[in-house]
Amino acid sequence: MRDLGVGFKYLLRGQRWVVRHGKQFGFGLVPGLITLVLYAAALTALALWGADFTAWATPFADDWSSPWLGLFRGFLTGVLFALALLLSVVTFTAVTLVVGQPFYDSLSEKVDRDVSPDGTAPESGLPLWRELVISTRDSIRIVIRALIWGVLLFALGFVPFVGQTVVPVIGFFVTGFFLTEELTSIALQRRGIVVRDRLVLLRARRTLVWGFGTPLALAFIVPFVAVFLMPGAVAGATLMARDLLGEETREEGDEESGDPGPADPAHFLNG
């Protein structure tokens, strides 16, 4: 349970870091704003025409009597919008990171240099186009897994009582894990750590991941909040990645040094 607090600490430290480095914060807002406009347009369209889509998808209910027809299609429309909102929370980070790969990679590298005892940061050595290809491919894999979880939770949502109480809680923890996986991938990819090994790192310290990602998932429900928290989330995820790999982190100001975990970085780097 201690790791829950440590994970949340990294989320706060990341936000403090970008506040102290205003220029990085400003640059980090650009990709989030672009993605926000795209998602807002999609959700607005769903809100306007979701009922029409539900009616088109359920022709078998056309002859139902009132009020059952309205209740049935109203319920499905609400569920559809709720599922779209959940998926937007999960995929917002993936899309924003792809759009803002150069911005966030630079931000993450500056965080590494700032907190590293020797002032250096790992570099992938890959050209930008190659990093974009890898980032996009990995994001698609994560989104596919998130969609599978989303469909499963959507189905469980129909279970009486459990679907209205336990399932939403599980949903936020699952979303938090996927958000953290996406955000830490920036720093871990620069270290040459592949997706499989990233998952081993994160699953080994799930409570740390949940402490970081679950509060972020709750905050990301509000689109404008997601945009303003993204730069700090990337910075905090970089700090947490150093923790996961057991890298030494220099103390700065009133911040504590990272809380290194038991992982051996050589094991993951060597696959």
Short mmCIF file of C-alpha atoms in Angstrom, two decimals:
data_model
loop_
_atom_site.label_atom_id
_atom_site.label_comp_id
_atom_site.label_asym_id
_atom_site.label_seq_id
_atom_site.Cartn_x
_atom_site.Cartn_y
_atom_site.Cartn_z
CA MET A 1 0.00 0.00 0.00
CA ARG A 2 2.97 2.29 0.57
CA ASP A 3 3.59 2.32 -3.18
CA LEU A 4 0.18 3.93 -3.74
CA GLY A 5 1.41 7.05 -1.95
CA VAL A 6 4.76 6.92 -3.76
CA GLY A 7 3.00 6.77 -7.13
CA PHE A 8 0.83 9.76 -6.26
CA LYS A 9 3.95 11.59 -5.10
CA TYR A 10 5.48 11.21 -8.57
CA LEU A 11 2.32 12.64 -10.12
CA LEU A 12 2.60 15.71 -7.88
CA ARG A 13 6.36 16.05 -8.45
CA GLY A 14 5.83 16.05 -12.20
CA GLN A 15 3.30 18.87 -11.94
CA ARG A 16 5.67 20.88 -9.74
CA TRP A 17 8.50 20.33 -12.20
CA VAL A 18 6.61 21.82 -15.16
CA VAL A 19 5.36 24.72 -13.04
CA ARG A 20 9.00 25.62 -12.29
CA HIS A 21 9.89 25.22 -15.97
CA GLY A 22 7.19 27.36 -17.56
CA LYS A 23 8.54 27.16 -21.11
CA GLN A 24 8.32 23.36 -21.09
CA PHE A 25 4.79 23.58 -19.73
CA GLY A 26 3.74 25.89 -22.56
CA PHE A 27 5.18 23.65 -25.26
CA GLY A 28 3.61 20.61 -23.63
CA LEU A 29 0.11 22.11 -23.88
CA VAL A 30 0.10 22.26 -27.70
CA PRO A 31 -0.42 18.52 -28.49
CA GLY A 32 -3.13 18.23 -25.82
CA LEU A 33 -5.04 21.19 -27.22
CA ILE A 34 -4.94 19.72 -30.74
CA THR A 35 -6.20 16.36 -29.49
CA LEU A 36 -8.85 18.00 -27.32
CA VAL A 37 -10.39 19.75 -30.33
CA LEU A 38 -10.57 16.46 -32.23
CA TYR A 39 -12.11 14.55 -29.31
CA ALA A 40 -14.55 17.35 -28.46
CA ALA A 41 -15.81 17.30 -32.05
CA ALA A 42 -16.27 13.52 -31.96
CA LEU A 43 -18.10 13.52 -28.61
CA THR A 44 -20.30 16.43 -29.68
CA ALA A 45 -21.28 14.53 -32.81
CA LEU A 46 -22.10 11.48 -30.70
CA ALA A 47 -24.21 13.57 -28.33
CA LEU A 48 -26.14 15.07 -31.26
CA TRP A 49 -26.65 11.93 -33.31
CA GLY A 50 -26.19 9.13 -30.76
CA ALA A 51 -29.95 8.59 -30.46
CA ASP A 52 -30.25 8.28 -34.24
CA PHE A 53 -27.45 5.74 -34.29
CA THR A 54 -29.10 3.72 -31.53
CA ALA A 55 -32.41 3.73 -33.44
CA TRP A 56 -30.62 2.58 -36.61
CA ALA A 57 -28.83 -0.21 -34.71
CA THR A 58 -31.99 -1.56 -33.04
CA PRO A 59 -34.62 -1.92 -35.79
CA PHE A 60 -36.10 -4.92 -33.97
CA ALA A 61 -37.48 -2.53 -31.33
CA ASP A 62 -39.41 -0.30 -33.76
CA ASP A 63 -42.73 -1.91 -32.92
CA TRP A 64 -42.30 -1.81 -29.14
CA SER A 65 -44.96 0.11 -27.25
CA SER A 66 -44.36 3.21 -25.18
CA PRO A 67 -42.64 3.73 -22.76
CA TRP A 68 -40.44 0.65 -23.32
CA LEU A 69 -39.10 1.79 -26.68
CA GLY A 70 -37.98 5.17 -25.31
CA LEU A 71 -36.52 3.66 -22.13
CA PHE A 72 -34.64 0.95 -24.01
CA ARG A 73 -33.10 3.22 -26.62
CA GLY A 74 -32.47 5.97 -24.09
CA PHE A 75 -30.57 3.52 -21.91
CA LEU A 76 -28.50 2.25 -24.85
CA THR A 77 -27.72 5.81 -25.94
CA GLY A 78 -26.52 6.67 -22.44
CA VAL A 79 -24.39 3.53 -22.25
CA LEU A 80 -22.93 4.27 -25.69
CA PHE A 81 -21.93 7.77 -24.65
CA ALA A 82 -20.49 6.49 -21.34
CA LEU A 83 -18.41 3.89 -23.20
CA ALA A 84 -17.21 6.53 -25.66
CA LEU A 85 -16.23 8.76 -22.75
CA LEU A 86 -14.30 5.91 -21.08
CA LEU A 87 -12.49 5.09 -24.32
CA SER A 88 -11.71 8.76 -24.89
CA VAL A 89 -10.04 8.89 -21.48
CA VAL A 90 -7.97 5.80 -22.29
CA THR A 91 -7.05 6.80 -25.84
CA PHE A 92 -6.60 10.54 -25.24
CA THR A 93 -3.12 9.98 -23.84
CA ALA A 94 -2.12 7.62 -26.66
CA VAL A 95 -3.26 10.03 -29.38
CA THR A 96 -1.77 13.06 -27.63
CA LEU A 97 1.59 11.30 -27.20
CA VAL A 98 1.69 10.39 -30.89
CA VAL A 99 0.77 13.95 -31.92
CA GLY A 100 3.25 15.43 -29.47
CA GLN A 101 6.08 12.88 -29.67
CA PRO A 102 8.84 15.47 -30.32
CA PHE A 103 7.46 17.78 -27.59
CA TYR A 104 7.16 15.12 -24.90
CA ASP A 105 10.37 13.30 -25.74
CA SER A 106 12.25 16.59 -25.33
CA LEU A 107 10.42 17.32 -22.07
CA SER A 108 11.18 13.86 -20.68
CA GLU A 109 14.84 14.18 -21.62
CA LYS A 110 15.08 17.54 -19.84
CA VAL A 111 13.55 16.00 -16.69
CA ASP A 112 16.16 13.23 -16.81
CA ARG A 113 18.99 15.74 -17.16
CA ASP A 114 17.58 17.88 -14.35
CA VAL A 115 17.36 15.09 -11.77
CA SER A 116 20.26 12.90 -12.84
CA PRO A 117 23.30 13.22 -10.51
CA ASP A 118 25.63 13.59 -13.52
CA GLY A 119 23.27 15.77 -15.55
CA THR A 120 22.91 13.29 -18.41
CA ALA A 121 19.90 11.65 -20.04
CA PRO A 122 19.62 8.34 -21.94
CA GLU A 123 19.18 8.73 -25.68
CA SER A 124 17.70 6.18 -28.06
CA GLY A 125 20.02 7.12 -30.92
CA LEU A 126 17.15 6.56 -33.37
CA PRO A 127 16.03 9.08 -35.99
CA LEU A 128 12.78 10.91 -35.26
CA TRP A 129 10.80 9.05 -37.93
CA ARG A 130 11.81 5.71 -36.41
CA GLU A 131 10.79 6.85 -32.91
CA LEU A 132 7.41 7.96 -34.30
CA VAL A 133 6.87 4.57 -35.93
CA ILE A 134 7.71 2.73 -32.71
CA SER A 135 5.59 5.06 -30.60
CA THR A 136 2.59 4.73 -32.94
CA ARG A 137 2.90 0.94 -33.10
CA ASP A 138 3.14 0.62 -29.32
CA SER A 139 0.23 3.00 -28.80
CA ILE A 140 -1.96 0.94 -31.14
CA ARG A 141 -1.14 -2.20 -29.17
CA ILE A 142 -2.05 -0.50 -25.91
CA VAL A 143 -5.27 0.92 -27.33
CA ILE A 144 -6.31 -2.52 -28.62
CA ARG A 145 -5.81 -4.03 -25.16
CA ALA A 146 -7.68 -1.10 -23.63
CA LEU A 147 -10.57 -1.65 -26.06
CA ILE A 148 -10.76 -5.31 -25.07
CA TRP A 149 -10.92 -4.31 -21.40
CA GLY A 150 -13.48 -1.64 -22.25
CA VAL A 151 -15.79 -4.13 -23.97
CA LEU A 152 -15.43 -6.57 -21.07
CA LEU A 153 -16.26 -3.91 -18.48
CA PHE A 154 -19.11 -2.69 -20.64
CA ALA A 155 -20.61 -6.18 -20.60
CA LEU A 156 -20.11 -6.54 -16.85
CA GLY A 157 -21.89 -3.22 -16.41
CA PHE A 158 -25.19 -5.02 -17.05
CA VAL A 159 -24.72 -7.23 -13.96
CA PRO A 160 -27.11 -5.94 -11.27
CA PHE A 161 -25.47 -4.00 -8.40
CA VAL A 162 -21.93 -5.15 -9.32
CA GLY A 163 -22.14 -3.34 -12.65
CA GLN A 164 -23.06 -0.07 -10.93
CA THR A 165 -20.59 -0.27 -8.02
CA VAL A 166 -17.58 -2.56 -8.46
CA VAL A 167 -17.16 -2.33 -12.24
CA PRO A 168 -16.70 1.49 -12.37
CA VAL A 169 -13.98 1.24 -9.70
CA ILE A 170 -12.21 -1.52 -11.60
CA GLY A 171 -12.55 0.58 -14.74
CA PHE A 172 -10.64 3.48 -13.24
CA PHE A 173 -7.84 1.22 -11.99
CA VAL A 174 -7.57 -0.41 -15.43
CA THR A 175 -7.58 3.00 -17.11
CA GLY A 176 -4.92 4.22 -14.67
CA PHE A 177 -2.68 1.30 -15.57
CA PHE A 178 -2.98 1.96 -19.30
CA LEU A 179 -2.36 5.69 -18.82
CA THR A 180 0.79 4.98 -16.85
CA GLU A 181 1.96 2.46 -19.44
CA GLU A 182 1.59 5.10 -22.14
CA LEU A 183 3.25 7.89 -20.19
CA THR A 184 6.25 5.88 -18.95
CA SER A 185 6.82 4.55 -22.47
CA ILE A 186 8.43 7.88 -23.43
CA ALA A 187 11.28 7.57 -20.94
CA LEU A 188 11.55 3.77 -21.23
CA GLN A 189 11.63 3.82 -25.03
CA ARG A 190 14.62 6.18 -24.93
CA ARG A 191 16.34 3.53 -22.80
CA GLY A 192 15.70 0.86 -25.42
CA ILE A 193 13.20 -1.08 -23.31
CA VAL A 194 10.62 -2.89 -25.44
CA VAL A 195 6.90 -3.19 -24.67
CA ARG A 196 7.16 -6.70 -23.21
CA ASP A 197 9.76 -5.64 -20.67
CA ARG A 198 7.89 -2.43 -19.86
CA LEU A 199 4.89 -4.53 -18.89
CA VAL A 200 7.07 -6.70 -16.65
CA LEU A 201 8.31 -3.56 -14.88
CA LEU A 202 4.83 -2.12 -14.39
CA ARG A 203 3.15 -5.36 -13.33
CA ALA A 204 5.87 -5.97 -10.75
CA ARG A 205 4.76 -2.79 -8.94
CA ARG A 206 1.07 -2.45 -9.70
CA THR A 207 0.28 -0.41 -6.59
CA LEU A 208 2.89 2.17 -7.61
CA VAL A 209 1.32 2.32 -11.07
CA TRP A 210 -2.20 2.64 -9.63
CA GLY A 211 -1.10 5.37 -7.24
CA PHE A 212 0.13 7.38 -10.21
CA GLY A 213 -2.39 6.48 -12.91
CA THR A 214 -5.75 6.12 -11.13
CA PRO A 215 -5.94 9.72 -9.81
CA LEU A 216 -4.85 10.84 -13.26
CA ALA A 217 -7.64 8.79 -14.87
CA LEU A 218 -10.18 10.45 -12.57
CA ALA A 219 -8.81 13.90 -13.43
CA PHE A 220 -8.74 13.12 -17.17
CA ILE A 221 -12.54 12.78 -17.18
CA VAL A 222 -12.58 16.57 -17.47
CA PRO A 223 -11.06 17.31 -20.93
CA PHE A 224 -9.54 20.71 -20.08
CA VAL A 225 -7.94 19.25 -16.96
CA ALA A 226 -6.36 16.51 -19.09
CA VAL A 227 -4.75 19.09 -21.36
CA PHE A 228 -3.20 21.05 -18.50
CA LEU A 229 -2.05 17.96 -16.59
CA MET A 230 -0.39 16.22 -19.57
CA PRO A 231 3.00 18.00 -19.41
CA GLY A 232 3.30 17.32 -15.69
CA ALA A 233 2.10 13.75 -16.18
CA VAL A 234 4.92 13.15 -18.67
CA ALA A 235 7.44 14.67 -16.24
CA GLY A 236 6.11 12.60 -13.34
CA ALA A 237 6.12 9.42 -15.43
CA THR A 238 9.78 10.05 -16.28
CA LEU A 239 10.60 10.31 -12.59
CA MET A 240 8.67 7.12 -11.90
CA ALA A 241 10.45 5.31 -14.74
CA ARG A 242 13.74 6.09 -13.01
CA ASP A 243 12.29 4.58 -9.85
CA LEU A 244 11.19 1.42 -11.66
CA LEU A 245 14.69 0.97 -13.05
CA GLY A 246 16.41 1.75 -9.77
CA GLU A 247 18.21 4.78 -11.19
CA GLU A 248 19.57 7.31 -8.74
CA THR A 249 17.62 10.58 -8.69
CA ARG A 250 19.17 13.78 -7.40
CA GLU A 251 17.31 15.68 -4.71
CA GLU A 252 16.26 19.14 -5.77
CA GLY A 253 14.80 21.88 -3.59
CA ASP A 254 12.17 20.50 -1.26
CA GLU A 255 11.61 17.37 -3.34
CA GLU A 256 12.64 14.00 -2.10
CA SER A 257 14.79 11.73 -4.18
CA GLY A 258 13.17 8.86 -6.04
CA ASP A 259 12.29 5.73 -4.15
CA PRO A 260 14.19 3.09 -6.10
CA GLY A 261 12.47 -0.23 -6.55
CA PRO A 262 14.04 -3.63 -6.54
CA ALA A 263 14.22 -3.92 -10.32
CA ASP A 264 17.57 -4.58 -11.95
CA PRO A 265 17.78 -2.30 -15.01
CA ALA A 266 20.37 -4.49 -16.73
CA HIS A 267 17.88 -7.35 -16.81
CA PHE A 268 15.32 -5.32 -18.75
CA LEU A 269 17.82 -3.62 -21.04
CA ASN A 270 19.29 -6.95 -22.03
CA GLY A 271 15.85 -8.49 -22.54
#
